[in-house]
Short mmCIF file of C-alpha atoms in Angstrom, two decimals:
data_model
loop_
_atom_site.label_atom_id
_atom_site.label_comp_id
_atom_site.label_asym_id
_atom_site.label_seq_id
_atom_site.Cartn_x
_atom_site.Cartn_y
_atom_site.Cartn_z
CA THR A 199 0.00 0.00 0.00
CA ASP A 200 1.00 3.62 -0.35
CA GLY A 201 1.39 6.06 2.50
CA VAL A 202 -2.34 6.51 2.95
CA GLY A 203 -3.21 2.81 2.76
CA ARG A 204 -4.24 2.54 -0.87
CA PRO A 205 -3.24 -0.73 -2.58
CA LEU A 206 -0.51 -0.65 -5.19
CA PRO A 207 -1.52 -3.27 -7.77
CA ASP A 208 0.54 -4.86 -10.52
CA ARG A 209 3.94 -4.30 -8.95
CA GLU A 210 6.89 -6.62 -8.51
CA ILE A 211 8.30 -7.44 -5.08
CA SER A 212 11.23 -9.63 -4.00
CA ILE A 213 11.20 -12.32 -1.31
CA THR A 214 14.47 -12.80 0.58
CA VAL A 215 15.60 -15.48 3.00
CA ASN A 216 18.34 -14.49 5.43
CA GLY A 217 19.21 -11.60 3.11
CA GLN A 218 19.39 -13.67 -0.08
CA VAL A 219 16.79 -13.10 -2.81
CA LEU A 220 14.67 -16.22 -3.16
CA THR A 221 12.10 -15.23 -5.78
CA ASN A 222 10.08 -12.36 -7.26
CA LEU A 223 6.32 -12.11 -6.94
CA SER A 224 3.64 -10.12 -8.75
CA VAL A 225 1.16 -8.09 -6.74
CA SER A 226 -2.51 -8.67 -7.61
CA SER A 227 -5.00 -5.97 -8.56
CA ASN A 228 -5.99 -5.41 -4.93
CA GLY A 229 -2.37 -5.14 -3.76
CA THR A 230 -2.06 -8.62 -2.24
CA PHE A 231 0.53 -11.31 -2.98
CA SER A 232 1.31 -14.85 -1.86
CA GLY A 233 4.14 -17.29 -2.36
CA PHE A 234 5.78 -20.44 -1.02
CA ILE A 235 9.09 -20.65 0.81
CA PRO A 236 10.50 -24.19 0.49
CA ILE A 237 12.23 -25.58 3.58
CA ALA A 238 15.06 -27.83 2.41
CA PRO A 239 15.58 -31.07 4.38
CA ASP A 240 19.12 -30.00 5.27
CA MET A 241 18.30 -26.36 6.05
CA GLU A 242 20.08 -24.94 9.06
CA LEU A 243 17.92 -25.11 12.15
CA GLY A 244 16.87 -22.02 14.05
CA PRO A 245 15.59 -18.53 13.16
CA LEU A 246 14.88 -17.85 9.48
CA LEU A 247 14.57 -14.19 8.46
CA VAL A 248 12.09 -13.77 5.60
CA GLY A 249 11.97 -10.35 3.97
CA VAL A 250 9.70 -8.61 1.44
CA ILE A 251 11.31 -5.82 -0.61
CA PHE A 252 9.67 -3.29 -2.94
CA ASP A 253 12.29 -1.40 -4.93
CA GLY A 254 10.06 1.62 -5.46
CA GLU A 255 9.37 3.60 -8.61
CA GLU A 256 8.80 7.14 -9.71
CA PHE A 257 6.98 9.08 -7.01
CA ILE A 258 6.85 5.96 -4.79
CA LEU A 259 9.67 5.27 -2.37
CA PRO A 260 11.03 1.76 -1.79
CA SER A 261 10.00 -0.18 1.31
CA ASN A 262 10.55 -3.51 2.99
CA SER A 263 9.22 -5.68 5.74
CA SER A 264 10.42 -8.85 7.44
CA ILE A 265 9.31 -11.64 9.72
CA VAL A 266 11.21 -14.33 11.60
CA PHE A 267 10.26 -17.97 11.12
CA THR A 268 11.87 -20.83 13.04
CA VAL A 269 13.10 -24.01 11.33
CA PHE A 270 12.69 -27.18 13.40
CA SER A 271 13.74 -30.77 12.76
CA PRO A 272 11.73 -33.94 13.31
CA VAL A 273 13.25 -36.58 15.60
CA PHE A 274 12.95 -40.30 14.95
CA VAL A 275 13.41 -42.61 17.94
CA SER A 276 13.83 -46.39 17.80
CA ILE A 277 13.79 -49.13 20.45
CA ASP A 278 15.82 -52.33 20.17
CA GLU A 279 13.99 -55.57 20.89
CA VAL A 280 13.88 -56.31 24.62
CA PRO A 281 14.47 -60.03 25.21
CA PRO A 282 12.01 -61.97 27.41
CA SER A 283 12.97 -61.54 31.05
CA ALA A 284 11.64 -62.31 34.51
CA VAL A 285 10.90 -60.33 37.65
CA GLY A 286 14.15 -59.27 39.31
CA ASP A 287 16.19 -59.45 36.10
CA GLN A 288 18.22 -56.49 34.92
CA VAL A 289 17.46 -55.65 31.30
CA VAL A 290 19.02 -53.09 28.98
CA ILE A 291 16.47 -50.97 27.13
CA SER A 292 18.25 -49.36 24.19
CA GLY A 293 17.72 -47.69 20.84
CA THR A 294 18.69 -44.72 18.67
CA ALA A 295 17.63 -41.13 17.99
CA LYS A 296 18.25 -39.18 14.78
CA ASP A 297 16.91 -36.30 12.73
CA ASN A 298 15.67 -36.45 9.14
CA LEU A 299 19.15 -36.57 7.56
CA GLU A 300 20.86 -39.81 6.59
CA ASP A 301 23.71 -39.37 9.07
CA GLY A 302 21.78 -37.13 11.45
CA TRP A 303 22.47 -39.10 14.63
CA LEU A 304 21.76 -36.96 17.67
CA GLY A 305 24.28 -36.81 20.50
CA GLY A 306 23.46 -35.51 23.97
CA HIS A 307 19.72 -35.80 23.30
CA THR A 308 17.42 -36.56 26.22
CA VAL A 309 15.28 -39.71 26.00
CA GLU A 310 12.60 -40.69 28.51
CA ILE A 311 11.61 -44.35 28.88
CA PHE A 312 8.15 -45.46 29.98
CA VAL A 313 6.85 -48.94 30.81
CA ASP A 314 3.07 -49.32 30.68
CA GLY A 315 2.86 -45.53 30.67
CA SER A 316 4.96 -45.00 33.82
CA LEU A 317 8.36 -43.30 33.67
CA VAL A 318 11.15 -45.74 34.58
CA GLY A 319 14.21 -43.70 33.62
CA ILE A 320 15.80 -40.84 31.70
CA THR A 321 18.98 -41.13 29.65
CA ASN A 322 20.99 -39.24 27.01
CA THR A 323 22.16 -40.34 23.60
CA MET A 324 25.81 -40.96 22.77
CA GLU A 325 27.59 -39.19 19.90
CA ASN A 326 26.46 -41.90 17.48
CA GLY A 327 22.83 -41.44 18.48
CA THR A 328 22.54 -44.60 20.56
CA TRP A 329 20.99 -44.62 24.03
CA SER A 330 20.50 -47.25 26.72
CA LEU A 331 19.02 -47.66 30.18
CA LEU A 332 19.73 -50.44 32.69
CA TRP A 333 16.46 -51.31 34.41
CA THR A 334 15.52 -53.93 37.00
CA ILE A 335 12.09 -55.49 36.47
CA PRO A 336 10.15 -54.85 39.70
CA GLU A 337 8.09 -57.48 41.49
CA SER A 338 4.97 -55.41 40.88
CA LEU A 339 5.12 -56.15 37.15
CA GLU A 340 2.78 -58.97 36.20
CA ILE A 341 3.64 -61.93 34.00
CA GLY A 342 2.76 -61.29 30.34
CA ASN A 343 3.20 -58.63 27.68
CA HIS A 344 3.94 -55.00 28.53
CA SER A 345 4.46 -51.83 26.53
CA VAL A 346 7.72 -49.88 26.50
CA SER A 347 7.93 -46.37 25.06
CA ALA A 348 10.83 -44.03 24.32
CA ILE A 349 10.07 -40.32 24.07
CA ALA A 350 12.55 -37.62 23.07
CA PRO A 351 10.82 -34.47 24.36
CA GLU A 352 11.01 -31.25 22.38
CA GLN A 353 14.40 -29.67 22.99
CA GLY A 354 16.15 -26.84 21.22
CA PHE A 355 15.10 -26.78 17.58
CA TYR A 356 14.11 -30.47 17.63
CA ARG A 357 10.51 -31.56 17.73
CA MET A 358 9.31 -34.33 20.02
CA GLY A 359 9.85 -37.88 18.75
CA SER A 360 8.54 -41.13 20.16
CA THR A 361 8.16 -44.83 19.50
CA GLN A 362 6.63 -47.83 21.26
CA SER A 363 7.31 -51.54 21.48
CA THR A 364 6.43 -54.50 23.68
CA PHE A 365 8.32 -57.01 25.80
CA THR A 366 7.36 -60.07 27.80
CA VAL A 367 7.82 -60.78 31.50
CA SER A 368 8.19 -64.54 31.95
CA TYR A 369 8.87 -67.10 34.66
CA HIS A 370 12.37 -68.34 35.40
CA THR A 371 12.69 -72.09 34.98
CA SER A 372 15.09 -74.58 36.55
CA ILE A 373 16.09 -78.19 35.91
CA SER A 374 16.98 -80.48 38.79
CA TYR A 375 18.78 -83.76 38.09
CA GLN A 376 19.75 -87.05 39.66
CA ILE A 377 22.04 -89.83 38.42
CA ASP A 378 22.44 -93.34 39.78
CA GLU A 379 26.19 -93.63 39.27
CA LEU A 380 28.64 -90.88 38.41
CA TYR A 381 31.30 -93.48 37.56
CA SER A 382 30.21 -96.00 34.94
CA THR A 383 32.24 -98.67 33.20
CA ARG A 384 32.47 -98.64 29.43
CA GLY A 385 29.88 -101.06 28.12
CA SER A 386 27.38 -100.22 30.90
CA GLN A 387 25.13 -97.14 31.00
CA TRP A 388 24.32 -93.95 32.89
CA ASN A 389 20.79 -93.84 34.31
CA MET A 390 19.55 -90.38 35.13
CA SER A 391 16.38 -88.41 35.77
CA GLY A 392 15.38 -84.78 36.08
CA ARG A 393 12.56 -82.33 36.66
CA LEU A 394 11.70 -79.10 34.85
CA PHE A 395 9.84 -76.49 36.93
CA GLU A 396 9.20 -72.75 37.27
CA SER A 397 11.36 -71.20 39.95
CA ASP A 398 9.88 -67.77 40.68
CA THR A 399 6.75 -68.29 42.75
CA GLY A 400 8.17 -70.67 45.36
CA PHE A 401 5.67 -73.39 44.39
CA GLU A 402 8.10 -74.94 41.88
CA GLN A 403 5.26 -76.04 39.63
CA GLY A 404 6.35 -78.74 37.21
CA LEU A 405 6.13 -78.07 33.48
CA ASP A 406 4.49 -80.96 31.65
CA GLY A 407 4.88 -81.81 27.99
CA LYS A 408 8.03 -79.72 27.44
CA ASP A 409 11.00 -80.83 25.34
CA VAL A 410 14.35 -81.11 27.09
CA SER A 411 17.50 -81.58 25.02
CA ILE A 412 20.25 -83.80 26.40
CA LEU A 413 23.82 -83.08 25.41
CA LEU A 414 26.97 -85.09 26.07
CA ASP A 415 30.13 -82.99 25.91
CA GLY A 416 28.21 -80.31 24.00
CA LEU A 417 26.72 -82.65 21.37
CA GLN A 418 23.02 -83.41 21.46
CA VAL A 419 22.37 -87.11 21.98
CA ALA A 420 18.61 -87.12 22.67
CA THR A 421 15.43 -85.12 23.31
CA VAL A 422 12.96 -86.16 25.98
CA THR A 423 9.49 -84.83 26.82
CA THR A 424 8.58 -84.09 30.41
CA GLU A 425 5.76 -86.04 32.00
CA VAL A 426 3.32 -85.05 34.78
CA GLY A 427 5.09 -82.81 37.29
CA GLY A 428 7.84 -81.99 34.79
CA ILE A 429 9.67 -85.29 35.40
CA PHE A 430 11.77 -87.05 32.76
CA THR A 431 14.16 -89.99 32.68
CA PHE A 432 17.01 -90.95 30.36
CA SER A 433 19.62 -93.67 29.97
CA LYS A 434 22.79 -93.40 27.93
CA GLY A 435 25.10 -96.28 27.16
CA VAL A 436 28.79 -95.79 27.91
CA ASP A 437 30.30 -96.54 24.52
CA TYR A 438 33.55 -98.47 24.30
CA SER A 439 34.85 -95.69 22.06
CA LEU A 440 34.29 -93.09 24.77
CA SER A 441 37.51 -91.85 26.29
CA ARG A 442 38.13 -92.64 29.92
CA GLY A 443 37.76 -89.76 32.36
CA SER A 444 35.52 -86.76 32.81
CA HIS A 445 32.48 -85.97 30.61
CA ASN A 446 29.65 -83.45 30.89
CA PHE A 447 25.92 -84.02 30.56
CA THR A 448 23.68 -81.00 29.98
CA PHE A 449 19.90 -80.84 30.29
CA SER A 450 18.69 -77.87 28.22
CA TYR A 451 15.21 -76.35 27.97
CA GLY A 452 14.83 -73.84 25.13
CA GLY A 453 12.02 -71.81 26.71
CA GLU A 454 8.75 -70.56 25.23
CA PHE A 455 6.12 -67.90 25.80
CA LEU A 456 6.05 -66.97 29.52
CA PHE A 457 8.84 -69.43 30.40
CA LEU A 458 12.54 -68.59 30.10
CA PRO A 459 15.14 -71.12 28.93
CA SER A 460 17.34 -72.93 31.43
CA GLU A 461 19.92 -75.66 31.60
CA SER A 462 21.79 -77.81 34.11
CA THR A 463 25.22 -79.33 33.58
CA PHE A 464 26.87 -82.05 35.67
CA GLU A 465 30.02 -84.13 35.44
CA VAL A 466 30.23 -87.90 34.98
CA PHE A 467 33.16 -90.27 34.56
CA ALA A 468 33.76 -93.12 32.16
CA VAL A 469 35.99 -95.86 33.53
CA SER A 470 37.13 -99.24 32.17
CA ASP A 471 37.65 -102.67 33.69
CA ILE A 472 41.17 -103.98 33.99
CA SER A 473 41.80 -107.71 33.46
CA ILE A 474 44.92 -109.35 34.89
CA GLU A 475 46.15 -112.60 33.39
CA ILE A 476 48.73 -114.83 35.07
CA GLN A 477 50.76 -116.94 32.71
CA PRO A 478 53.06 -119.71 33.97
CA SER A 479 56.65 -119.66 32.84
#
């Protein structure tokens, strides 16, 4: 408009960004104009000075106006998979935080961690954008699936970013064992038994119908299925080819939903008979 507020139609004005001319615009018949200012993905964050310049003409002096915009960046937060754990276990909740650039990992960025909506800890990202929190699962947390969230609150010129995942709180399991003879002669056999049970509640409830792998010196030799009360039995012949001395048996349970894996290892010994012959001379 001119000095008394009358529109100045059909003029050319310049749009500047931080002092640099971005584009020229034409003024409409009623003196208005509009245009777009593209925000590049890698634009510097912070205040952005946008100016409008009219160079003037005969009998009309030049003029300008400006406004300050602020450029922010989005923040993308990730959570690594939390392995199944049990009450009392220490777990590491970890992940990353970055902006919209390919190598835009954020260092020194605050991340808040929530479990089932309750804050359990606050941490900061490393220079490579990774973050982690060591957390002990409290007894108040029930068995089953739970939500875990990571929120990077708005800070500086970075918008808030968040993500959510789930993890499972399970029972610890244990395997007890018993063997008739630790020392067995080659050609005989080892007779053994065991029991698979949960070991968190104090009731030691047996786990029926579960597969238990049996390993001899690290090599699987059989798989047995637990019966009522979690009991299983197994016999293994002492091969003549087996070296004399110490060997290890391992009972291994691979775990499943709501039950963590476990194993028990014990030592046995293979011995051989010695025959003495007396020959007359």
